[in-house]
Coordinates of C-alpha atoms in Angstrom, one line a residue:
Chain A
M1 CA -0.7 129.2 -128.8
D2 CA -1.0 125.3 -130.4
L3 CA -3.7 124.5 -131.3
L4 CA -4.4 121.5 -129.5
S5 CA -2.3 120.0 -126.1
A6 CA -0.3 117.1 -126.7
T7 CA -2.5 114.8 -125.0
E8 CA -5.2 116.0 -127.3
F9 CA -3.1 115.9 -130.5
E10 CA -2.6 111.9 -129.1
A11 CA -6.3 111.6 -128.5
L12 CA -7.2 112.8 -132.2
R13 CA -4.8 110.6 -133.5
L14 CA -5.3 107.7 -131.3
S15 CA -8.5 108.2 -132.3
L16 CA -7.9 108.1 -136.3
R17 CA -5.3 105.1 -136.0
V18 CA -8.6 103.3 -134.1
A19 CA -11.3 103.7 -136.7
L20 CA -8.6 103.2 -139.8
V21 CA -7.5 99.9 -137.8
A22 CA -11.0 99.1 -137.0
V23 CA -12.7 99.4 -139.9
A24 CA -10.3 97.2 -142.2
A25 CA -10.2 94.6 -139.7
T26 CA -13.7 93.9 -140.0
L27 CA -14.5 95.6 -143.4
P28 CA -12.6 91.5 -145.3
L29 CA -15.0 89.2 -142.3
A30 CA -18.3 91.8 -142.6
V31 CA -18.7 91.0 -146.3
L32 CA -17.6 87.2 -146.4
V33 CA -20.2 87.1 -143.1
A34 CA -23.3 90.0 -145.5
W35 CA -22.8 86.8 -148.4
A36 CA -23.6 84.3 -146.2
L37 CA -26.5 86.1 -144.6
A38 CA -27.6 87.3 -147.6
R39 CA -27.0 84.4 -150.1
C40 CA -26.5 80.9 -148.7
R41 CA -29.2 78.5 -146.0
F42 CA -28.0 77.4 -142.8
P43 CA -29.2 75.8 -139.5
G44 CA -29.5 78.6 -136.7
K45 CA -29.2 80.9 -139.5
G46 CA -32.1 83.5 -137.6
L47 CA -29.9 83.2 -134.4
I48 CA -25.8 84.3 -135.9
A49 CA -27.9 87.3 -137.7
G50 CA -29.5 88.6 -134.1
F51 CA -26.5 87.5 -132.5
L52 CA -24.2 89.7 -135.1
H53 CA -26.7 92.6 -134.7
L54 CA -26.9 93.0 -131.1
P55 CA -24.8 96.1 -131.3
L56 CA -27.2 97.9 -133.2
V57 CA -30.1 97.4 -129.9
L58 CA -28.0 96.4 -126.4
P59 CA -26.4 99.7 -124.1
P60 CA -22.9 100.8 -125.3
V61 CA -22.1 100.2 -122.2
V62 CA -23.8 96.7 -121.8
V63 CA -21.4 95.1 -125.1
G64 CA -18.1 97.3 -123.1
Y65 CA -18.8 94.6 -119.9
V66 CA -19.6 91.7 -121.9
L67 CA -16.3 92.5 -123.7
L68 CA -14.9 92.8 -120.3
L69 CA -15.7 89.4 -119.1
L70 CA -14.3 87.7 -122.6
F71 CA -11.7 89.5 -122.7
G72 CA -9.9 90.6 -119.8
V73 CA -6.9 89.3 -118.6
R74 CA -9.1 86.5 -116.7
G75 CA -11.9 85.7 -119.5
P76 CA -11.6 83.0 -120.8
I77 CA -10.7 84.7 -124.5
G78 CA -8.2 87.2 -122.6
S79 CA -6.7 84.9 -120.7
W80 CA -6.2 82.4 -123.4
L81 CA -4.7 86.0 -126.0
D82 CA -2.1 86.3 -122.9
A83 CA -0.9 82.4 -121.2
A84 CA -0.2 82.2 -125.6
F85 CA 0.7 85.3 -127.4
G86 CA 1.4 87.7 -124.2
I87 CA -1.7 89.8 -125.6
R88 CA -3.1 92.1 -123.3
L89 CA -6.7 94.0 -124.9
V90 CA -7.7 95.3 -121.4
F91 CA -7.3 99.1 -121.1
T92 CA -5.1 99.8 -123.7
A93 CA -5.1 100.9 -128.1
N94 CA -5.5 97.3 -129.1
G95 CA -8.6 96.8 -126.9
V96 CA -9.9 100.1 -128.3
A97 CA -9.7 99.0 -131.6
L98 CA -11.5 95.3 -130.6
A99 CA -14.5 97.9 -129.0
T100 CA -14.8 99.3 -131.7
A101 CA -15.1 96.9 -134.2
V102 CA -17.6 95.2 -132.5
M103 CA -19.7 98.1 -132.6
I104 CA -19.7 98.9 -136.4
F105 CA -19.3 95.4 -137.7
P106 CA -23.3 94.8 -137.5
L107 CA -23.1 98.8 -139.5
I108 CA -20.9 97.2 -142.2
V109 CA -22.7 93.5 -142.6
R110 CA -25.7 95.6 -143.3
A111 CA -24.7 98.2 -145.5
V112 CA -23.5 95.1 -147.2
R113 CA -26.1 92.9 -147.3
L114 CA -28.9 95.7 -148.8
S115 CA -25.5 95.6 -151.6
I116 CA -26.0 92.0 -152.3
E117 CA -28.9 91.6 -152.2
A118 CA -30.1 94.0 -155.1
L119 CA -27.5 92.5 -157.4
D120 CA -29.0 91.2 -159.9
P121 CA -29.3 87.3 -160.0
G122 CA -29.4 87.6 -163.9
L123 CA -25.4 89.0 -164.0
D124 CA -24.6 86.1 -161.8
E125 CA -25.9 83.6 -164.3
A126 CA -24.5 85.1 -168.1
A127 CA -21.4 84.9 -166.2
R128 CA -21.7 81.2 -165.9
T129 CA -22.5 80.1 -169.6
L130 CA -19.6 82.4 -170.5
G131 CA -17.9 80.1 -168.4
A132 CA -16.8 82.0 -165.3
G133 CA -16.7 79.7 -161.7
P134 CA -17.8 81.3 -158.3
I135 CA -15.1 82.6 -156.9
D136 CA -14.0 84.1 -160.4
R137 CA -17.8 85.4 -160.4
F138 CA -17.2 86.9 -156.8
V139 CA -14.8 88.6 -158.2
T140 CA -15.3 89.8 -161.2
V141 CA -19.2 90.6 -161.5
S142 CA -20.5 90.6 -157.3
L143 CA -17.6 92.1 -155.7
P144 CA -17.4 95.7 -157.9
L145 CA -20.9 95.9 -158.2
M146 CA -21.7 95.8 -154.6
L147 CA -18.2 97.9 -154.3
P148 CA -20.6 101.0 -153.9
G149 CA -22.1 99.1 -150.6
I150 CA -19.2 98.8 -149.0
L151 CA -17.3 101.9 -149.1
S152 CA -20.7 103.6 -148.2
G153 CA -20.8 100.5 -145.0
A154 CA -16.9 101.6 -145.2
V155 CA -17.3 104.8 -144.5
V156 CA -20.6 105.4 -142.2
A157 CA -18.3 102.2 -139.7
F158 CA -16.1 105.2 -140.5
A159 CA -17.7 108.2 -138.3
A160 CA -19.3 105.7 -136.5
S161 CA -16.2 104.9 -134.5
L162 CA -14.9 108.0 -134.1
G163 CA -17.6 108.2 -131.6
E164 CA -17.5 105.2 -130.1
F165 CA -18.0 105.8 -126.5
G166 CA -19.6 103.4 -124.3
A167 CA -17.8 100.6 -125.4
V168 CA -14.8 102.0 -124.9
I169 CA -14.5 103.4 -122.1
T170 CA -15.6 100.4 -119.9
F171 CA -13.4 98.5 -122.4
A172 CA -10.4 100.0 -122.1
A173 CA -10.8 103.0 -120.1
N174 CA -9.7 106.5 -120.4
V175 CA -6.5 106.3 -119.9
P176 CA -4.8 109.6 -121.8
G177 CA -2.2 109.2 -124.6
E178 CA -2.9 105.0 -124.0
T179 CA -6.9 104.3 -124.4
Q180 CA -8.2 108.3 -124.6
T181 CA -10.1 108.7 -127.7
L182 CA -11.5 112.3 -128.4
P183 CA -15.0 111.4 -127.3
L184 CA -13.3 110.6 -124.3
A185 CA -11.5 113.6 -124.0
I186 CA -14.1 115.5 -124.8
Y187 CA -15.8 113.9 -121.6
A188 CA -13.7 114.4 -119.8
A189 CA -13.2 118.5 -120.2
T190 CA -16.1 118.8 -119.4
Q191 CA -15.3 117.5 -116.5
T192 CA -13.0 118.5 -114.9
P193 CA -13.2 122.7 -114.1
G194 CA -12.3 125.2 -116.3
G195 CA -12.2 122.9 -119.5
D196 CA -15.4 124.8 -121.5
V197 CA -13.0 125.8 -124.1
A198 CA -11.2 122.8 -124.8
A199 CA -14.2 121.0 -124.7
A200 CA -15.4 123.4 -127.3
R201 CA -12.5 123.3 -129.5
L202 CA -12.0 119.2 -129.4
A203 CA -16.1 119.5 -130.2
T204 CA -15.5 121.7 -133.1
I205 CA -13.1 118.7 -134.0
S206 CA -14.9 116.5 -133.6
M207 CA -17.8 118.6 -136.0
T208 CA -15.1 119.1 -138.9
L209 CA -14.4 115.5 -139.0
A210 CA -18.0 114.2 -139.2
L211 CA -18.8 116.7 -141.7
A212 CA -15.6 115.7 -143.8
G213 CA -16.7 112.0 -143.7
L214 CA -19.7 112.7 -145.0
V215 CA -18.6 114.9 -147.9
F216 CA -15.8 112.1 -148.9
S217 CA -18.5 109.4 -148.7
E218 CA -21.0 111.3 -151.3
Y219 CA -18.1 111.9 -153.5
L220 CA -17.1 108.7 -153.1
A221 CA -20.5 107.4 -153.7
R222 CA -20.2 109.5 -157.3
R223 CA -17.3 108.4 -158.5
V224 CA -18.1 104.6 -158.1
S225 CA -21.6 105.1 -159.7
R226 CA -19.9 106.4 -162.6
M227 CA -16.8 103.1 -162.5
L228 CA -20.1 100.9 -162.3
G229 CA -21.5 102.7 -165.2
R230 CA -24.9 104.3 -164.3
Chain B
M1 CA -27.5 68.2 -183.5
I2 CA -30.2 68.1 -180.7
D3 CA -31.0 65.8 -178.8
L4 CA -33.4 67.1 -175.6
D5 CA -35.5 64.7 -173.9
F6 CA -36.1 65.1 -170.0
R7 CA -39.1 66.1 -167.3
E8 CA -38.7 68.8 -165.8
R9 CA -40.8 70.5 -162.1
L10 CA -41.4 73.7 -162.7
G11 CA -43.7 75.9 -160.7
S12 CA -47.2 74.8 -161.7
F13 CA -46.6 72.4 -164.5
D14 CA -44.3 70.5 -165.8
L15 CA -41.8 70.2 -168.8
D16 CA -41.1 67.3 -170.9
I17 CA -39.8 67.9 -173.6
R18 CA -39.0 65.4 -176.5
L19 CA -36.8 66.5 -179.2
A20 CA -34.6 65.8 -181.6
A21 CA -33.6 69.0 -184.0
P22 CA -31.4 68.6 -186.4
A23 CA -28.8 71.6 -187.7
G24 CA -29.1 74.5 -188.4
V25 CA -32.0 77.0 -187.0
V26 CA -34.9 75.8 -184.1
A27 CA -37.7 77.8 -183.2
L28 CA -39.0 76.9 -179.9
F29 CA -42.6 78.8 -180.3
G30 CA -45.7 79.2 -178.2
R31 CA -46.7 81.0 -175.5
S32 CA -45.5 83.1 -172.7
G33 CA -45.6 80.7 -169.7
S34 CA -45.4 77.6 -172.0
G35 CA -42.5 77.2 -171.2
K36 CA -40.2 77.5 -173.9
T37 CA -37.1 79.6 -172.0
S38 CA -37.1 76.9 -169.0
V39 CA -35.8 74.5 -172.2
V40 CA -33.1 77.2 -172.9
R41 CA -31.8 77.2 -169.3
A42 CA -31.9 73.9 -169.0
I43 CA -29.7 73.5 -172.1
A44 CA -27.2 75.4 -170.5
G45 CA -27.6 74.5 -166.8
L46 CA -29.0 77.1 -165.6
S47 CA -32.0 74.4 -164.3
R48 CA -32.0 70.7 -163.2
P49 CA -33.8 68.2 -164.9
R50 CA -35.1 65.8 -162.6
E51 CA -34.0 63.0 -164.7
G52 CA -33.2 62.7 -169.0
R53 CA -30.9 64.0 -171.3
I54 CA -29.9 67.3 -172.7
A55 CA -27.5 66.6 -176.0
V56 CA -25.5 68.9 -178.3
A57 CA -24.0 68.1 -181.4
G58 CA -23.1 64.0 -179.7
T59 CA -22.2 65.5 -176.5
A60 CA -24.0 65.0 -173.1
L61 CA -24.8 68.1 -171.7
F62 CA -27.2 66.1 -168.4
D63 CA -27.6 62.8 -168.3
S64 CA -29.2 61.6 -165.5
A65 CA -29.3 57.6 -166.5
A66 CA -25.2 58.4 -166.9
G67 CA -24.9 60.2 -163.6
I68 CA -23.8 63.7 -165.8
D69 CA -24.9 67.1 -165.2
L70 CA -22.1 70.0 -166.2
P71 CA -22.4 73.0 -164.3
A72 CA -23.1 76.0 -166.5
E73 CA -19.7 77.1 -166.4
R74 CA -17.8 74.0 -168.5
R75 CA -21.2 73.6 -170.9
R76 CA -19.7 75.6 -173.2
V77 CA -23.0 77.3 -174.4
G78 CA -24.0 80.7 -175.8
Y79 CA -27.2 82.2 -173.8
V80 CA -28.2 85.5 -175.1
F81 CA -30.5 86.9 -172.8
Q82 CA -34.0 88.6 -173.1
D83 CA -32.2 91.2 -171.2
A84 CA -29.2 91.0 -172.5
R85 CA -27.0 91.8 -169.7
L86 CA -24.2 93.2 -169.8
F87 CA -22.3 93.8 -166.8
P88 CA -22.9 97.9 -166.6
H89 CA -19.0 97.9 -165.1
M90 CA -17.4 97.0 -168.1
N91 CA -17.2 98.8 -171.2
V92 CA -18.0 96.2 -174.4
E93 CA -14.5 95.8 -175.3
A94 CA -14.8 94.3 -171.5
N95 CA -17.7 92.3 -172.0
L96 CA -17.0 91.0 -175.3
R97 CA -13.6 89.7 -174.2
Y98 CA -15.1 88.0 -171.3
G99 CA -16.2 84.8 -172.2
Q100 CA -13.4 84.8 -175.0
R101 CA -10.5 85.0 -171.6
R102 CA -12.5 82.4 -170.2
S103 CA -13.3 79.9 -173.5
G104 CA -9.8 78.1 -172.9
A105 CA -9.3 78.6 -177.4
A106 CA -6.7 79.9 -178.4
E107 CA -8.0 83.0 -180.6
G108 CA -8.0 82.7 -184.0
P109 CA -6.5 85.0 -186.9
D110 CA -8.7 88.0 -185.7
E111 CA -11.9 85.8 -184.2
F112 CA -12.5 89.6 -182.8
G113 CA -12.5 91.3 -185.5
A114 CA -14.3 88.7 -187.3
I115 CA -17.6 89.3 -185.2
V116 CA -17.4 92.7 -184.7
E117 CA -17.6 93.3 -187.4
L118 CA -20.3 91.0 -188.5
L119 CA -22.3 92.7 -185.8
G120 CA -21.5 95.9 -186.7
I121 CA -20.2 96.6 -183.4
G122 CA -16.5 98.4 -183.5
A123 CA -17.7 101.6 -183.1
L124 CA -18.9 100.9 -179.4
L125 CA -16.0 99.2 -178.2
A126 CA -15.1 101.7 -175.5
R127 CA -18.6 102.6 -174.7
R128 CA -20.2 101.5 -170.9
P129 CA -23.5 99.1 -171.7
G130 CA -25.2 101.6 -170.1
T131 CA -25.0 104.6 -172.7
L132 CA -26.2 101.8 -175.6
S133 CA -29.3 101.5 -176.9
G134 CA -31.7 98.8 -176.7
G135 CA -30.6 97.3 -179.5
E136 CA -26.6 98.4 -179.7
R137 CA -27.0 96.1 -176.5
Q138 CA -28.2 92.7 -177.8
R139 CA -26.0 92.7 -180.8
V140 CA -23.1 92.8 -178.1
A141 CA -24.7 90.1 -176.1
V142 CA -25.0 88.3 -179.2
G143 CA -20.8 88.9 -180.0
R144 CA -20.1 87.9 -176.1
A145 CA -21.8 84.7 -175.9
L146 CA -20.1 84.0 -180.2
L147 CA -16.7 84.7 -178.7
A148 CA -16.7 82.2 -175.5
R149 CA -16.7 79.4 -178.3
P150 CA -19.9 77.8 -177.8
R151 CA -20.7 74.8 -178.6
V152 CA -24.6 75.6 -179.0
L153 CA -26.2 79.2 -179.1
L154 CA -29.3 79.5 -176.9
M155 CA -31.1 82.7 -177.7
D156 CA -33.9 83.6 -175.3
E157 CA -35.9 85.8 -176.8
P158 CA -33.5 88.6 -178.2
L159 CA -36.0 90.7 -180.0
A160 CA -38.7 90.7 -177.5
S161 CA -37.8 93.4 -174.8
L162 CA -37.6 96.1 -178.3
D163 CA -39.0 98.5 -180.2
A164 CA -40.1 97.4 -183.7
A165 CA -37.1 100.5 -185.8
R166 CA -34.7 98.5 -183.3
K167 CA -36.1 95.1 -184.0
A168 CA -35.5 96.0 -188.0
E169 CA -32.1 96.8 -186.8
V170 CA -30.6 93.1 -184.7
L171 CA -32.8 91.3 -187.2
P172 CA -30.0 91.3 -190.4
Y173 CA -27.7 91.0 -188.8
L174 CA -29.2 87.5 -186.8
D175 CA -30.7 86.9 -190.4
G176 CA -26.7 87.1 -191.0
L177 CA -25.2 84.9 -188.6
R178 CA -27.3 81.8 -189.0
H179 CA -24.5 80.5 -192.2
R180 CA -21.8 82.2 -190.5
L181 CA -21.9 79.4 -187.9
G182 CA -21.3 76.2 -188.0
I183 CA -23.3 75.8 -184.1
P184 CA -27.3 74.8 -184.0
I185 CA -29.1 77.9 -182.9
V186 CA -32.2 77.3 -180.1
Y187 CA -34.3 80.6 -181.0
V188 CA -36.8 81.2 -178.6
T189 CA -39.7 83.4 -180.1
H190 CA -43.3 84.0 -179.8
S191 CA -43.6 86.4 -182.7
I192 CA -44.5 84.3 -186.5
D193 CA -42.3 86.5 -188.2
E194 CA -39.1 85.8 -186.9
V195 CA -39.9 82.1 -187.0
L196 CA -39.8 83.1 -191.3
R197 CA -37.3 85.1 -191.1
L198 CA -35.0 82.9 -188.8
A199 CA -36.0 79.7 -188.7
D200 CA -35.1 76.0 -191.0
T201 CA -36.3 73.8 -187.8
L202 CA -40.0 75.2 -186.0
A203 CA -41.3 73.6 -182.0
L204 CA -44.5 74.4 -181.0
V205 CA -44.1 74.6 -177.7
D206 CA -47.7 74.4 -175.4
G207 CA -47.7 73.4 -172.0
G208 CA -44.4 72.3 -170.7
R209 CA -43.8 70.4 -174.3
I210 CA -43.5 70.0 -177.8
A211 CA -46.7 69.9 -179.4
V212 CA -45.8 69.9 -183.2
A213 CA -42.0 69.9 -184.4
G214 CA -40.9 70.0 -188.5
P215 CA -39.5 71.9 -191.1
V216 CA -41.1 75.6 -190.8
T217 CA -42.9 74.9 -194.1
E218 CA -44.2 72.2 -193.2
V219 CA -44.8 73.0 -190.0
M220 CA -47.0 75.7 -190.9
A221 CA -49.4 74.2 -193.5
R222 CA -51.3 72.5 -191.3
V223 CA -55.1 73.2 -189.5
D224 CA -55.2 71.3 -186.7
L225 CA -52.2 73.9 -185.5
G226 CA -54.5 76.7 -185.5
P227 CA -55.1 77.5 -181.8
L228 CA -51.2 76.9 -181.0
V229 CA -49.4 79.3 -183.5
G230 CA -52.6 82.2 -183.1
R231 CA -55.6 82.9 -185.0
F232 CA -54.3 86.4 -186.2
E233 CA -50.7 85.2 -187.9
A234 CA -51.9 81.4 -189.0
G235 CA -51.3 80.9 -192.3
A236 CA -49.1 79.1 -194.9
A237 CA -45.0 79.6 -195.1
I238 CA -44.2 79.4 -198.2
D239 CA -40.2 80.0 -199.5
T240 CA -39.7 81.1 -202.5
V241 CA -36.9 83.1 -205.3
I242 CA -37.6 85.8 -206.7
A243 CA -38.6 85.5 -210.6
G244 CA -38.9 89.9 -211.6
H245 CA -39.9 93.1 -211.3
D246 CA -42.3 95.3 -212.3
D247 CA -41.0 97.7 -212.4
R248 CA -44.0 100.4 -213.5
Y249 CA -46.2 98.8 -211.0
A250 CA -44.4 98.4 -208.2
L251 CA -44.4 94.5 -208.0
T252 CA -42.3 91.2 -207.4
R253 CA -42.9 88.1 -208.9
L254 CA -42.0 85.4 -206.9
A255 CA -42.0 81.7 -207.7
F256 CA -42.8 78.6 -205.4
D257 CA -43.7 75.3 -206.7
G258 CA -47.5 75.7 -207.8
G259 CA -47.3 78.8 -209.3
E260 CA -46.0 83.0 -209.1
L261 CA -47.5 84.7 -206.6
V262 CA -47.3 88.6 -206.5
V263 CA -46.7 91.0 -204.1
P264 CA -45.2 94.7 -203.8
A265 CA -41.5 95.4 -204.6
V266 CA -39.4 93.7 -203.1
D267 CA -35.9 95.8 -202.6
A268 CA -34.1 92.6 -203.7
A269 CA -32.1 91.1 -206.7
P270 CA -34.2 88.2 -208.8
G271 CA -33.2 85.1 -207.6
T272 CA -32.9 85.9 -203.6
E273 CA -34.5 83.5 -201.8
L274 CA -37.6 84.9 -199.8
R275 CA -40.1 83.3 -197.0
V276 CA -43.4 84.7 -197.3
L277 CA -46.5 83.9 -194.9
V278 CA -50.4 83.9 -197.0
R279 CA -52.6 84.7 -193.4
A280 CA -55.3 82.5 -193.9
R281 CA -57.6 85.0 -193.5
D282 CA -56.1 86.8 -196.6
V283 CA -56.9 83.6 -198.4
M284 CA -61.0 83.6 -200.4
L285 CA -62.1 80.2 -202.3
A286 CA -63.9 80.2 -205.5
T287 CA -65.7 77.3 -207.1
Q288 CA -64.9 78.6 -210.7
P289 CA -62.8 80.5 -212.2
P290 CA -63.4 84.3 -210.6
G291 CA -63.1 86.8 -214.0
A292 CA -62.7 90.0 -213.6
I293 CA -60.7 90.9 -210.2
S294 CA -58.1 93.0 -208.3
A295 CA -56.9 90.2 -206.8
R296 CA -53.8 89.7 -208.7
N297 CA -53.3 85.8 -207.5
V298 CA -55.5 83.0 -208.3
Y299 CA -54.4 79.6 -208.4
A300 CA -56.6 76.2 -209.0
G301 CA -56.2 73.9 -206.4
R302 CA -58.0 70.9 -204.2
I303 CA -58.9 71.1 -201.2
S304 CA -56.5 68.8 -199.0
A305 CA -58.2 69.5 -195.7
L306 CA -61.6 71.0 -194.2
A307 CA -62.1 72.0 -190.3
L308 CA -64.9 73.0 -188.6
E309 CA -65.4 75.2 -185.9
E310 CA -67.5 76.0 -183.3
G311 CA -68.5 79.8 -183.5
A312 CA -68.8 81.3 -187.2
H313 CA -65.6 80.3 -188.7
A314 CA -64.3 77.5 -190.9
E315 CA -60.4 76.4 -191.6
A316 CA -59.8 74.8 -195.0
A317 CA -56.4 73.8 -196.8
I318 CA -55.5 74.1 -200.6
A319 CA -53.3 72.3 -202.3
V320 CA -51.5 73.9 -205.1
G321 CA -48.8 72.6 -206.4
G322 CA -46.6 71.2 -204.1
V323 CA -47.0 73.9 -201.1
R324 CA -50.8 74.5 -198.7
L325 CA -52.2 78.0 -198.8
R326 CA -54.9 77.6 -195.8
A327 CA -57.9 79.9 -195.9
R328 CA -59.7 80.7 -193.1
I329 CA -64.0 81.2 -194.7
T330 CA -67.2 81.1 -192.5
R331 CA -69.1 77.9 -191.8
A332 CA -71.9 79.8 -193.9
A333 CA -69.3 79.6 -197.0
V334 CA -68.9 76.0 -196.5
A335 CA -72.2 74.9 -196.6
E336 CA -73.3 77.6 -199.5
L337 CA -70.4 76.4 -201.8
G338 CA -70.9 72.7 -200.2
L339 CA -67.1 73.0 -200.0
S340 CA -66.0 69.3 -198.8
A341 CA -62.2 67.4 -198.8
G342 CA -60.6 66.8 -202.0
M343 CA -62.6 69.3 -203.8
P344 CA -61.4 71.1 -206.7
V345 CA -61.1 75.1 -206.0
Y346 CA -60.0 78.5 -206.5
A347 CA -57.7 80.3 -204.1
I348 CA -57.2 83.8 -204.4
V349 CA -54.6 85.8 -202.7
K350 CA -55.0 89.9 -203.2
S351 CA -51.2 91.3 -202.8
V352 CA -51.7 93.9 -201.1
A353 CA -51.8 91.3 -198.2
V354 CA -48.7 90.2 -198.4
G355 CA -47.4 93.2 -197.0
R356 CA -43.6 93.3 -195.1
P357 CA -43.8 91.7 -192.1
G358 CA -44.5 88.3 -193.8
I359 CA -41.3 88.5 -196.0
G360 CA -38.1 87.7 -194.9
A361 CA -34.9 87.0 -196.8
R362 CA -33.7 83.4 -196.7
N363 CA -30.4 84.5 -198.8
S364 CA -26.5 84.2 -196.9
S365 CA -26.2 88.1 -198.0
G366 CA -27.4 89.0 -194.7
R367 CA -29.6 92.4 -196.6
T368 CA -33.3 93.5 -195.2
P369 CA -35.8 93.9 -198.3
A370 CA -36.2 97.9 -197.2

């Protein structure tokens, strides 16, 4: 007997792929935004910070609904994407990635921002007196020292991506083989008569992934702090 | 070499700095909070004066009238911070090369090796800053600053965070640097020992201003500066040369312009230049030549200045040959002996009072008196 049915395997594959894409696509932007929020002063900063953190406090369904309004086929951004590039996000795997990315964005920004605020400004000054310009200093001094924060943010966001439910089901629906991620498959199994075994099996996989993620992040944290000479 | 004339608003007071220092080591000396560090930060470009001019060796780094304000990264200023500030994610060699690679100059014939050897950090190159002792960290920080080929070296209390043993470890290296570098050094400190040991010019900083500046021995001899230098350490700095040793009694004779000073044995060859501090509280005055007395150093001199203070004390300057000793005595003694300016007196200095801390080698060998 196969461990997983074809659709279940597809759900697992999609979940991992979406999590990877969402984290990879979000990370650079999140680092820039975190830097701007931690180091720069500009009007409306509080408002922008609050807006970016909304997904943390809103019900995920609401986030999915807002995305539907914006990125729907008739939404302002969705219709433009469709007309200009022929890209449709609603009810597609890319839509799952978008909804996931929006949900995890504030998680990464928070983790990275904390690591920026923990940077010793004295090291930046030392680099200045040694002739390093702003970008040089960011790449050679700040970024390496922010790495623990960036990595821990990425791992947490990856784990959260695997569990994202409300925003995804609202924006991308629950189409097996297309937009059905692991949690959505578990949900579907619990709604199906006789699906208990499948649900338990998928839940076990889900837990295993979460655990592996935790162990990996611990390992990573130790490796990085050794690399940073702490 | 260093010309400062600028004003800057600091949190609680205004910095108003005017200082023209010749080549060599300039010590900025003063209490904490007097503005010493702010001066070197302004030279480095880490803070920005409201107006004025900062120039090193004729090159303006900042000149509000001419609209010049070089960013810190283009000033070529070597800065040794009190807390070293080595990059924790790089090993010692990468730290050392950081500024060198950005200096834009081609490396001279084994410049790297020479500085590594000068600072005695060859064995540390592969280590991470986190594994170094405080003294090793400061030496690496000095090397990192020097390898960037600075036009001036700024040292902000580089020894303040070290214990006495680590200080003794780093001082000889700094002493050795003074003679080998062709660049001016600005050295911030609140330790009079470091001033005596390292500085050529002493600038007293008080309340955001340069209260007085000049050659170390001259500034130290001024009676009116007691409150700035601190009562305990106030004294006369005297440049001497080792005239000879008396091995039988473990004494060393130091010749100065005014006589000889006998002190406990100093481990350095005759001919070595030493600058010693004779503290004012260690000098006694007598109106007649003292007879049988245990003190080894008795000098006939003349009171050149006398300052009565509120409270119990008075401070006298005594001209002995070409130097001025300082004596801290009671007002009662002044009255009883009838002391006054211009009066001939005998100044008495106990040999044991001229201890190690006040003795710094001034020769180019960079060797410490053990």
